[in-house]
Amino acid sequence: GSEVRDQQSKGHAIMRASQTSSMAQYVIIPSNQSLPLQNSTYENDHGGGASYGGDQLPSHLATVAKSDGITDRVEFEIVPLRRMSDDNPGVYAYSRRIYNNSYKGKHPNTRATCLLMSCGQYSKRFYGDVYIGRYGREVVGDSRGMVRNMDISADEIRWGCTSPDLRIEILRSLGGSNDKDDIILPNWLLDASKESYIDSIQISALASAFDAKTNTSAGDSSSSDGSNKDEEADGSDDSSDDTSDGGLRNVTLCLHCRGPSETLCQGCKGAYFCNDPRPCKKNGWSHQCLCKTWRIYAQHRDELSTIPLGDWHKKLIGRPLQVSDVPYRRYLADALKVLQVEGGSWWDTEVDGWAGGLSGSARAVDASVRRSYEKGFLLDSSLIPPERRVSDKDFSVSGIHRDARGLPILNSWEDYYTLRGIPLTSPVALLCTFPLTIFYALQKYGEVPITVAKMLGRALRVHAVGIEKEMNFLDLFKELAYLLPLDLEIELTFIVRSDMLPPKCRETKGDNGYNMKVELTTNLTLMVKTGTYGEELDPLFGDVGSGPPDMLIGLNAGLFAYSSWSSVVSFCHHNPNIVAVFTDYNEHSGMNCASLGGGKTRESLSINPFRQPLALPVYCMNLPQFSNGFIYVFNKQELDE
């Protein structure tokens, strides 16, 4: 195992045996979970001599099957866990091909399916024994030779067979180990989700090009590499605004069939399934790959719900809020009295969602109209932050300190409320989660971008992608500037997809889309630009703001669940010098999204202290869900010592 890990760290594997012996090791994952993972070896030249190359494992497996007395047609489906490249060998899963969807007598292979999920592939299910092999270009001196099978060991895939979440903290909890050094993951596995996503983008691009050329529909876009997500196994796209399930809202749903169900999985308490005699638990067996991990996620509910604010927020995190959006609507309407107010308010889009800019509240949004804090919050003046920059006196009175860049050191809502002189009885955190999350991203990950921008004598350029309901409270982002030192200028550009623009903004859209620029404060310029980031808009060549971004931010992004984010993810991959920070609603979705950035990005996933203090319903899962609940970073940078 250690030998293979050393080879991986060099960027490629080297044949363990000499060309004359040409033995290769592969791994057997039995469908019977009581049996351990097994290493096995075979001679991979099949009489072809030392010059014979190519993937010989399928032929070996077919030979073994026939020697075991199998007389049926024997073919193997090959699924890439990580494809071979010029610099790295590939790792592949081999399973007996099943014809006519005949799974009768085939035992589900939970561990192999879990391994596939850990590689970012959720649509594929494995049945029967599965075999894992590696092949790539043989290294001879400084040159690369023919493609040959190479060794792989059970140690490399053990943890991927345990959980789709490869964060060390999670694996340590599942494996019962308190020593981080006990868990060593190979680089190919750490980055497999990222590479699978890149594959899926390339496959989609080829399919689109083919469709355009032939003027035909591609039909079902699922592929043998499992690049499409499976809702039953994933659930990453189940947001509180979704009404795709036959119009059902405020009804908990079976994870497998999406029918109404109130019965929680007894293993994790994180998913709903129909009761017997309906076969949902049996047919939804792939949940076993996630169950133990989701149990850990569900246990984080207390931590996520513990927010240092007054008692008002406690009524917004209980069970009624987790299964319905009605209590929050009533809270805003009856307790705060901020809904259906003449002239509107910043709260309107909290309950209607966005619906592509066409919800009732979105139709009323006019981004050209400026609102004061008093008109936006519609709360008593004692409950809202002062509409001014923090002063030296504020720091002195509150006891909050500044960091080396002059930013206040804020680690909780209590810190923020204290600095701004807001009583803990105020509900403004429900809206301030948006500017405060951007502030936290600057505080936590912005040291290098801020330093570089100041050295160049220009504003820090921040591009915020995936903007929707934030269009309703643009003036609230003055709060970001009020927390920053006056000598730190910010150019904050909101990128809105054209199909998400509210109607009143569409009326003023020109040939180059909708463009707006407003000086919110002396050190914050806010711009709004429509288009698809990385496609219609090229941020590196002046299509967005005054120049390329120093930082990219996406709030409640859902990168993994929606293909519309693929251009943004590609931009992050191709521009490692640009720090990109994203948030997500729940831990499972956040883990899958962060995995698209590779192992380091996945490990960066953490609870956002400035999450919205409101439990959101997620109808086919019972995982804790909060707006801006989890935060992670692509391309993290640190200053040299």
XYZ file of C-alpha atoms in Angstrom:
641
model
C 0.000 0.000 0.000
C 2.738 2.504 0.906
C 4.620 1.724 -2.319
C 1.565 2.514 -4.425
C 0.896 5.713 -2.475
C 4.460 6.859 -3.142
C 3.979 6.178 -6.833
C 0.734 8.143 -6.853
C 2.383 11.175 -5.280
C 4.832 11.302 -8.180
C 1.927 11.646 -10.593
C 2.106 8.171 -12.173
C 2.455 4.523 -11.240
C 5.354 2.316 -12.286
C 5.056 -1.366 -13.038
C 6.017 -3.295 -9.925
C 7.260 -6.353 -11.738
C 9.719 -6.614 -14.602
C 8.516 -6.945 -18.182
C 9.505 -10.581 -18.233
C 7.314 -11.597 -15.268
C 4.444 -9.118 -16.114
C 2.253 -10.014 -13.148
C -0.384 -7.479 -12.091
C -2.479 -7.201 -8.950
C -6.168 -6.280 -8.866
C -8.845 -6.151 -6.154
C -12.007 -8.201 -5.781
C -14.980 -6.544 -4.062
C -17.335 -9.418 -3.158
C -21.052 -8.642 -3.162
C -21.214 -10.609 0.085
C -20.312 -7.926 2.635
C -19.164 -10.510 5.161
C -16.204 -11.264 2.897
C -13.200 -8.926 2.933
C -11.744 -7.092 -0.027
C -9.295 -9.427 -1.718
C -6.060 -8.808 -3.602
C -5.448 -11.142 -6.525
C -2.767 -11.395 -9.198
C -2.608 -12.626 -12.769
C -0.187 -12.798 -15.655
C -1.292 -10.107 -18.037
C 0.519 -10.844 -21.303
C -1.488 -14.003 -22.210
C 1.254 -15.439 -24.321
C 1.923 -12.195 -26.108
C 5.363 -11.831 -24.559
C 6.855 -8.720 -23.051
C 5.723 -6.594 -25.985
C 2.028 -7.315 -25.498
C 0.139 -4.326 -24.086
C -3.410 -3.120 -23.461
C -5.896 -3.939 -20.736
C -5.750 -7.692 -20.157
C -7.912 -7.861 -17.026
C -11.249 -8.443 -18.819
C -9.793 -11.464 -20.643
C -8.436 -12.851 -17.389
C -11.784 -12.379 -15.612
C -13.656 -14.065 -18.462
C -11.243 -17.002 -18.318
C -11.751 -17.329 -14.561
C -15.539 -17.212 -14.996
C -15.476 -19.998 -17.574
C -13.140 -22.103 -15.418
C -15.704 -21.766 -12.626
C -18.257 -23.465 -14.866
C -20.134 -20.392 -16.103
C -21.489 -21.263 -19.529
C -23.499 -18.102 -20.159
C -22.161 -15.314 -22.285
C -19.433 -13.570 -20.276
C -18.719 -9.898 -20.913
C -17.577 -7.202 -18.542
C -18.741 -3.634 -18.299
C -15.841 -1.300 -17.590
C -16.591 1.829 -15.559
C -13.831 4.407 -15.096
C -13.298 5.518 -11.509
C -10.572 7.776 -12.835
C -9.681 7.741 -16.501
C -6.154 7.175 -17.713
C -4.257 10.256 -18.918
C -0.804 10.744 -20.404
C 0.612 11.401 -16.934
C -1.506 9.158 -14.738
C -2.763 5.594 -14.975
C -6.484 4.988 -14.832
C -8.448 3.025 -12.244
C -11.438 1.048 -13.496
C -14.248 -1.101 -12.135
C -15.143 -4.314 -13.978
C -18.510 -6.010 -13.501
C -20.359 -8.776 -15.305
C -22.599 -7.160 -17.891
C -26.291 -7.641 -17.142
C -28.508 -8.042 -20.195
C -32.140 -6.912 -20.510
C -31.975 -5.358 -17.007
C -32.301 -8.851 -15.564
C -31.097 -8.428 -11.959
C -32.834 -11.587 -10.745
C -30.453 -13.574 -8.595
C -27.883 -10.782 -8.612
C -26.837 -9.517 -5.211
C -26.371 -5.742 -4.865
C -22.756 -4.788 -4.291
C -23.006 -2.013 -1.734
C -19.269 -1.495 -1.263
C -18.517 -1.206 -4.975
C -21.452 1.188 -5.439
C -20.189 3.238 -2.500
C -16.744 3.396 -4.114
C -18.346 4.687 -7.293
C -20.175 7.370 -5.273
C -16.917 8.386 -3.612
C -15.681 9.041 -7.162
C -18.621 11.401 -7.772
C -20.769 8.973 -9.766
C -24.269 8.414 -8.399
C -26.330 6.972 -11.247
C -24.673 3.565 -11.527
C -25.452 0.511 -9.370
C -23.250 -2.572 -9.140
C -24.512 -6.148 -8.751
C -22.462 -9.253 -8.128
C -18.724 -9.295 -7.497
C -16.829 -6.283 -8.848
C -13.144 -6.089 -9.744
C -10.903 -3.040 -9.555
C -7.879 -2.727 -11.805
C -5.379 -0.127 -12.907
C -3.683 0.404 -16.229
C -1.614 3.146 -17.799
C 1.532 3.853 -19.710
C 4.567 1.972 -18.499
C 7.492 4.181 -17.513
C 10.881 3.180 -18.929
C 13.581 5.613 -17.862
C 12.419 9.085 -18.856
C 10.028 7.856 -21.516
C 6.614 6.223 -21.450
C 6.030 2.919 -23.121
C 2.981 0.852 -23.931
C -0.259 0.766 -21.975
C -0.185 -2.104 -19.489
C -1.999 -3.288 -16.397
C -0.477 -2.135 -13.110
C -0.829 -3.078 -9.476
C -3.608 -1.812 -7.263
C -4.270 -2.921 -3.691
C -7.285 -3.203 -1.427
C -5.735 -0.589 0.879
C -6.220 2.050 -1.837
C -9.982 1.583 -2.130
C -10.870 0.560 1.412
C -12.118 3.944 2.527
C -13.920 4.656 -0.734
C -15.881 1.447 -0.086
C -16.756 2.774 3.376
C -18.240 6.203 2.623
C -18.772 8.561 -0.323
C -17.495 11.332 1.980
C -13.706 11.065 2.000
C -13.054 13.772 4.576
C -10.657 12.466 7.204
C -12.925 13.521 10.078
C -15.831 11.505 8.652
C -13.731 8.428 7.877
C -12.188 8.552 11.317
C -15.672 8.527 12.852
C -16.758 5.600 10.696
C -13.571 3.616 11.222
C -13.320 4.219 14.933
C -9.820 5.682 14.652
C -8.677 8.804 16.477
C -5.395 9.021 14.612
C -5.456 10.950 11.327
C -2.258 9.203 10.259
C -4.125 5.895 10.184
C -6.115 7.083 7.156
C -4.082 7.619 4.006
C -5.924 8.144 0.732
C -4.297 7.893 -2.697
C -4.299 11.021 -4.823
C -6.304 9.398 -7.601
C -9.193 8.725 -5.201
C -9.042 12.169 -3.600
C -9.423 13.820 -7.005
C -11.664 11.242 -8.687
C -14.875 13.289 -8.285
C -13.190 16.284 -9.863
C -11.923 14.205 -12.777
C -15.309 12.494 -13.238
C -16.968 15.891 -13.416
C -14.468 17.097 -16.024
C -15.201 13.924 -17.995
C -18.937 14.576 -17.837
C -18.472 18.145 -19.078
C -16.388 16.951 -22.010
C -18.885 14.205 -22.829
C -21.750 16.724 -22.703
C -19.841 19.107 -24.969
C -19.210 16.328 -27.501
C -22.857 15.271 -27.336
C -24.013 18.858 -27.879
C -21.670 19.250 -30.837
C -22.950 15.989 -32.316
C -26.572 17.065 -31.806
C -25.927 20.386 -33.460
C -24.279 18.686 -36.414
C -26.967 16.055 -36.921
C -29.859 18.255 -35.778
C -31.164 15.407 -33.657
C -31.845 14.957 -29.985
C -29.349 13.030 -27.886
C -32.171 11.482 -25.866
C -31.110 10.007 -22.555
C -27.841 11.681 -21.545
C -26.822 9.077 -18.988
C -23.470 7.488 -19.669
C -21.671 4.341 -18.672
C -19.317 6.304 -16.459
C -22.199 7.263 -14.190
C -21.593 10.977 -14.654
C -25.248 11.867 -14.198
C -26.516 12.250 -10.668
C -29.194 9.948 -9.275
C -31.731 11.736 -7.086
C -32.562 8.653 -5.042
C -28.950 8.279 -3.975
C -27.904 11.888 -3.995
C -30.658 14.287 -2.998
C -28.297 17.234 -3.503
C -30.833 19.129 -5.564
C -33.677 18.922 -3.051
C -34.081 22.571 -2.080
C -36.787 24.142 0.010
C -38.223 25.939 -3.027
C -38.597 22.806 -5.155
C -42.091 21.870 -6.287
C -41.060 19.379 -8.942
C -42.583 16.430 -7.102
C -46.063 16.719 -8.550
C -46.596 20.048 -6.850
C -46.208 18.538 -3.381
C -45.027 20.972 -0.738
C -44.802 20.640 3.016
C -45.021 16.849 2.660
C -42.053 14.611 3.438
C -41.251 12.209 0.604
C -39.819 8.729 0.200
C -36.217 8.975 -0.969
C -36.792 6.188 -3.501
C -40.244 6.663 -5.062
C -40.869 10.315 -4.104
C -44.299 9.409 -2.743
C -45.495 10.850 0.596
C -43.885 9.167 3.585
C -43.245 10.058 7.219
C -41.172 6.984 8.122
C -37.518 7.735 8.798
C -34.692 5.315 8.098
C -33.879 3.748 11.454
C -30.187 3.618 10.639
C -29.533 7.298 10.031
C -32.766 9.234 10.691
C -31.767 11.170 7.601
C -34.040 9.737 4.892
C -37.700 8.806 4.461
C -38.885 5.509 2.987
C -42.298 3.970 2.393
C -43.379 1.256 4.797
C -43.753 -2.407 3.847
C -45.251 -3.941 1.802
C -44.057 -1.251 -0.612
C -40.584 -2.342 -1.804
C -38.899 1.080 -1.540
C -36.427 0.068 1.169
C -35.380 -2.995 -0.818
C -35.280 -1.291 -4.210
C -33.559 1.726 -2.705
C -30.737 -0.430 -1.350
C -28.108 2.065 -2.511
C -29.026 4.183 0.515
C -26.932 1.673 2.483
C -23.884 3.314 0.878
C -24.847 6.597 2.533
C -26.665 5.548 5.677
C -23.790 5.558 8.185
C -22.464 8.830 6.804
C -25.892 10.465 6.892
C -26.219 9.389 10.516
C -23.164 11.550 11.249
C -24.660 14.432 9.244
C -27.955 14.143 11.126
C -26.080 14.233 14.435
C -24.721 17.651 13.469
C -28.197 19.166 13.784
C -27.626 20.316 17.358
C -24.384 22.067 16.425
C -25.976 23.729 13.400
C -28.991 24.799 15.432
C -26.919 26.282 18.250
C -26.628 29.940 17.291
C -25.707 32.638 19.850
C -28.826 34.768 19.402
C -31.911 35.471 21.459
C -34.789 33.093 22.046
C -36.581 34.325 18.901
C -34.534 32.064 16.638
C -35.228 28.900 18.659
C -38.774 28.795 17.344
C -37.301 28.827 13.818
C -35.153 25.697 14.108
C -37.583 23.118 15.535
C -39.246 20.179 13.829
C -42.172 22.159 12.311
C -39.684 24.258 10.310
C -37.837 21.157 9.119
C -40.901 19.763 7.331
C -42.812 22.872 6.242
C -42.240 26.473 5.193
C -45.578 27.600 6.632
C -44.287 28.427 10.158
C -41.641 30.790 8.764
C -44.210 32.536 6.605
C -46.409 32.994 9.668
C -43.473 34.293 11.694
C -42.717 36.982 9.131
C -46.374 37.893 8.653
C -47.646 37.727 12.229
C -44.660 38.263 14.531
C -42.605 40.691 12.430
C -45.458 42.033 10.262
C -43.105 42.581 7.320
C -45.048 40.806 4.560
C -47.589 42.283 2.125
C -46.557 45.778 3.069
C -47.282 48.538 0.589
C -44.139 49.243 -1.396
C -42.632 45.873 -0.504
C -39.626 45.034 1.629
C -36.478 42.921 1.648
C -38.417 40.093 3.270
C -40.769 39.458 0.349
C -38.527 37.006 -1.489
C -37.975 35.007 1.701
C -41.264 33.148 1.277
C -42.100 33.119 -2.443
C -38.740 31.914 -3.716
C -37.475 33.204 -7.046
C -38.908 30.891 -9.710
C -36.703 32.224 -12.497
C -37.549 35.808 -11.551
C -41.253 35.125 -12.070
C -42.524 34.469 -8.535
C -45.004 36.921 -7.124
C -42.387 38.727 -5.061
C -39.749 38.635 -7.810
C -42.128 40.327 -10.253
C -42.188 43.334 -7.960
C -38.395 43.678 -7.743
C -37.011 46.871 -9.268
C -33.238 46.858 -8.837
C -32.999 50.523 -9.778
C -34.875 51.602 -6.636
C -32.657 52.304 -3.617
C -33.896 51.454 -0.121
C -32.638 52.604 3.246
C -32.190 50.062 6.035
C -35.349 51.397 7.643
C -37.436 50.847 4.484
C -35.827 47.510 3.695
C -35.964 45.820 7.093
C -39.267 47.407 8.177
C -38.278 46.835 11.797
C -37.984 49.139 14.756
C -34.845 51.259 14.410
C -33.442 49.760 17.627
C -33.365 46.328 15.958
C -31.428 47.179 12.787
C -27.736 47.945 12.277
C -26.803 51.622 12.019
C -26.522 52.684 8.391
C -22.913 53.774 8.726
C -19.378 52.417 8.823
C -18.026 50.843 12.017
C -15.928 53.322 13.971
C -12.971 53.125 16.319
C -15.438 53.707 19.137
C -17.463 50.677 18.039
C -14.361 48.504 18.311
C -13.443 49.964 21.684
C -16.922 49.524 23.174
C -17.524 46.044 21.745
C -14.090 44.590 22.490
C -13.887 43.249 18.926
C -10.390 43.388 17.430
C -9.100 43.975 13.903
C -6.805 41.644 11.997
C -3.623 42.715 10.194
C -5.646 43.855 7.185
C -7.973 46.009 9.281
C -10.954 43.660 9.065
C -12.926 43.034 12.246
C -12.383 39.527 13.601
C -15.903 38.138 13.575
C -16.444 34.461 14.344
C -20.139 34.365 15.237
C -23.423 36.221 14.989
C -22.865 37.357 18.563
C -19.597 39.051 17.530
C -21.344 40.835 14.669
C -24.318 41.950 16.770
C -21.970 43.220 19.478
C -19.834 45.233 17.059
C -22.865 46.793 15.380
C -24.724 47.482 18.603
C -27.678 45.282 17.671
C -29.626 43.550 20.465
C -29.639 39.752 20.281
C -33.439 39.955 20.103
C -33.172 41.319 16.547
C -33.999 38.974 13.627
C -31.809 40.821 11.072
C -29.484 37.798 10.810
C -32.183 36.172 8.680
C -31.282 38.599 5.876
C -27.773 39.639 6.876
C -26.574 36.085 6.243
C -25.911 37.163 2.641
C -23.546 40.126 3.149
C -22.018 38.547 6.265
C -21.214 35.326 4.420
C -19.371 37.336 1.771
C -17.565 39.185 4.545
C -16.616 35.876 6.174
C -15.283 34.602 2.831
C -13.047 37.695 2.616
C -11.949 37.322 6.226
C -11.223 33.579 5.974
C -9.890 33.224 2.429
C -9.201 36.721 1.137
C -5.768 37.476 2.580
C -3.861 36.974 -0.687
C -6.453 38.609 -3.005
C -6.759 41.635 -0.708
C -2.981 41.999 -0.392
C -2.481 41.780 -4.161
C -5.256 44.298 -4.927
C -3.774 46.797 -2.452
C -0.283 46.306 -3.872
C -1.662 47.082 -7.344
C -3.484 50.151 -6.014
C -6.924 49.076 -7.239
C -10.223 47.782 -5.911
C -10.651 44.162 -4.882
C -12.714 42.551 -7.645
C -15.297 40.078 -6.400
C -17.655 38.295 -8.786
C -20.765 36.811 -7.181
C -22.328 34.163 -9.425
C -25.741 32.527 -9.347
C -27.485 35.641 -8.031
C -31.269 35.364 -7.707
C -33.244 36.748 -4.771
C -30.282 38.917 -3.728
C -31.566 41.261 -6.457
C -34.347 42.207 -4.039
C -32.016 43.642 -1.397
C -29.011 45.102 -3.191
C -28.724 47.926 -0.665
C -28.278 45.418 2.163
C -24.787 44.733 0.806
C -23.736 48.130 2.100
C -23.306 46.178 5.318
C -20.296 44.479 3.749
C -18.619 47.827 3.084
C -19.472 49.164 6.538
C -17.466 46.323 8.087
C -14.404 46.821 5.894
C -11.667 49.420 6.392
C -12.142 52.540 4.295
C -8.905 51.952 2.382
C -10.164 48.605 1.091
C -12.180 49.322 -2.030
C -14.487 46.599 -3.328
C -15.902 46.135 -6.812
C -18.699 43.622 -6.279
C -20.281 42.326 -9.491
C -23.467 40.261 -9.354
C -23.786 37.825 -12.259
C -27.419 36.975 -13.047
C -28.408 34.462 -15.683
C -30.689 36.110 -18.236
C -33.502 33.668 -17.489
C -33.336 34.601 -13.782
C -33.777 38.354 -14.286
C -36.983 39.809 -12.773
C -39.460 41.276 -15.311
C -38.912 44.930 -14.394
C -35.194 44.518 -15.058
C -35.873 42.725 -18.342
C -37.740 45.801 -19.535
C -34.526 47.834 -19.449
C -32.251 45.125 -20.859
C -30.225 46.280 -23.858
C -28.399 44.502 -26.658
C -25.585 43.640 -24.255
C -27.935 42.345 -21.589
C -28.854 44.034 -18.343
C -26.151 46.252 -16.879
C -26.344 48.309 -13.724
C -23.727 50.132 -11.681
C -24.272 51.914 -8.387
C -21.889 53.352 -5.802
C -23.388 51.936 -2.629
C -20.707 53.476 -0.400
C -17.461 55.361 -0.887
C -15.564 52.059 -0.999
C -18.149 49.682 -2.518
C -19.229 49.722 -6.136
C -21.989 47.229 -6.952
C -22.571 46.125 -10.533
C -25.142 43.758 -12.006
C -24.445 41.908 -15.242
C -26.513 39.273 -17.045
C -25.094 36.274 -18.830
C -23.635 32.813 -18.278
C -20.330 33.027 -16.464
C -17.510 31.444 -18.418
C -19.640 31.049 -21.550
C -21.487 34.173 -22.703
C -19.319 36.184 -20.344
C -15.545 35.836 -20.378
C -14.405 37.296 -17.048
C -10.760 37.264 -18.134
C -11.292 39.586 -21.081
C -13.333 42.476 -19.776
C -16.844 41.063 -20.085
C -17.414 41.447 -16.342
C -16.538 44.543 -14.313
C -13.207 46.300 -14.701
C -11.140 43.135 -15.067
C -10.586 39.521 -14.026
C -11.816 38.633 -10.537
C -9.618 38.328 -7.478
C -12.304 36.205 -5.852
C -15.369 34.322 -6.994
C -18.327 33.727 -4.667
C -21.477 31.635 -5.055
C -24.129 31.548 -2.324
C -26.195 28.355 -1.918
C -24.698 27.275 -5.214
C -25.448 23.552 -5.608
C -22.597 23.029 -8.076
C -22.988 19.250 -8.178
C -26.750 19.164 -8.668
C -27.201 21.575 -11.567
C -25.445 21.342 -14.925
C -25.827 25.127 -15.349
C -22.855 25.505 -12.986
C -20.470 23.563 -15.231
C -18.924 26.671 -16.819
C -18.247 28.132 -13.362
C -16.623 24.912 -12.145
C -14.504 24.776 -15.318
C -13.445 28.371 -14.744
C -12.281 27.455 -11.240
C -10.318 24.488 -12.576
C -8.608 26.503 -15.298
C -7.760 29.493 -13.086
C -6.056 28.176 -9.936
C -4.873 31.694 -9.074
C -8.460 32.833 -8.423
C -9.919 32.009 -5.003
C -13.504 30.748 -5.288
C -15.771 30.387 -2.246
C -19.168 28.690 -2.284
C -21.866 27.844 0.228
C -24.486 25.122 0.305
C -27.609 24.184 2.236
C -26.722 20.798 3.714
C -23.653 18.719 4.401
C -24.290 16.004 1.820
C -24.761 18.500 -0.988
C -21.828 20.561 0.249
C -19.582 17.492 0.297
C -20.472 16.545 -3.269
C -20.027 20.123 -4.480
C -16.703 20.591 -2.693
C -15.455 17.285 -4.134
C -15.534 18.886 -7.586
C -12.508 20.896 -6.515
C -10.528 17.839 -5.435
C -9.365 16.533 -2.079
C -8.208 19.861 -0.626
C -11.480 21.570 -1.487
C -13.463 18.710 0.041
C -11.460 18.959 3.267
C -12.192 22.711 3.433
C -15.937 22.098 3.881
C -17.029 23.519 7.228
C -20.021 25.004 9.002
C -20.541 28.671 8.172
C -20.890 30.672 11.411
C -23.016 33.194 9.496
C -25.573 30.689 8.246
C -29.180 31.794 8.336
C -30.653 30.997 11.772
C -33.570 29.147 10.214
C -34.096 25.425 9.630
C -35.253 24.844 6.064
C -37.407 21.932 4.914
C -35.845 19.378 2.590
C -38.619 17.045 1.678
C -36.996 13.723 0.762
C -34.276 13.932 3.401
C -34.157 14.747 7.066
C -30.668 16.219 7.046
C -30.186 19.606 8.743
C -30.599 22.316 6.103
C -29.727 25.998 6.466
C -29.270 28.757 3.913
C -25.497 29.324 3.576
C -25.111 26.429 6.005
C -21.753 25.125 4.778
C -18.812 26.879 3.173
C -15.860 25.609 1.117
C -13.115 27.009 -1.083
C -11.522 26.216 -4.438
C -7.932 27.348 -4.991
C -7.155 28.453 -1.449
C -4.061 30.678 -1.305
C -1.719 31.658 1.499
C 0.932 34.335 1.741
C 4.511 33.153 1.776
C 6.223 33.527 5.109
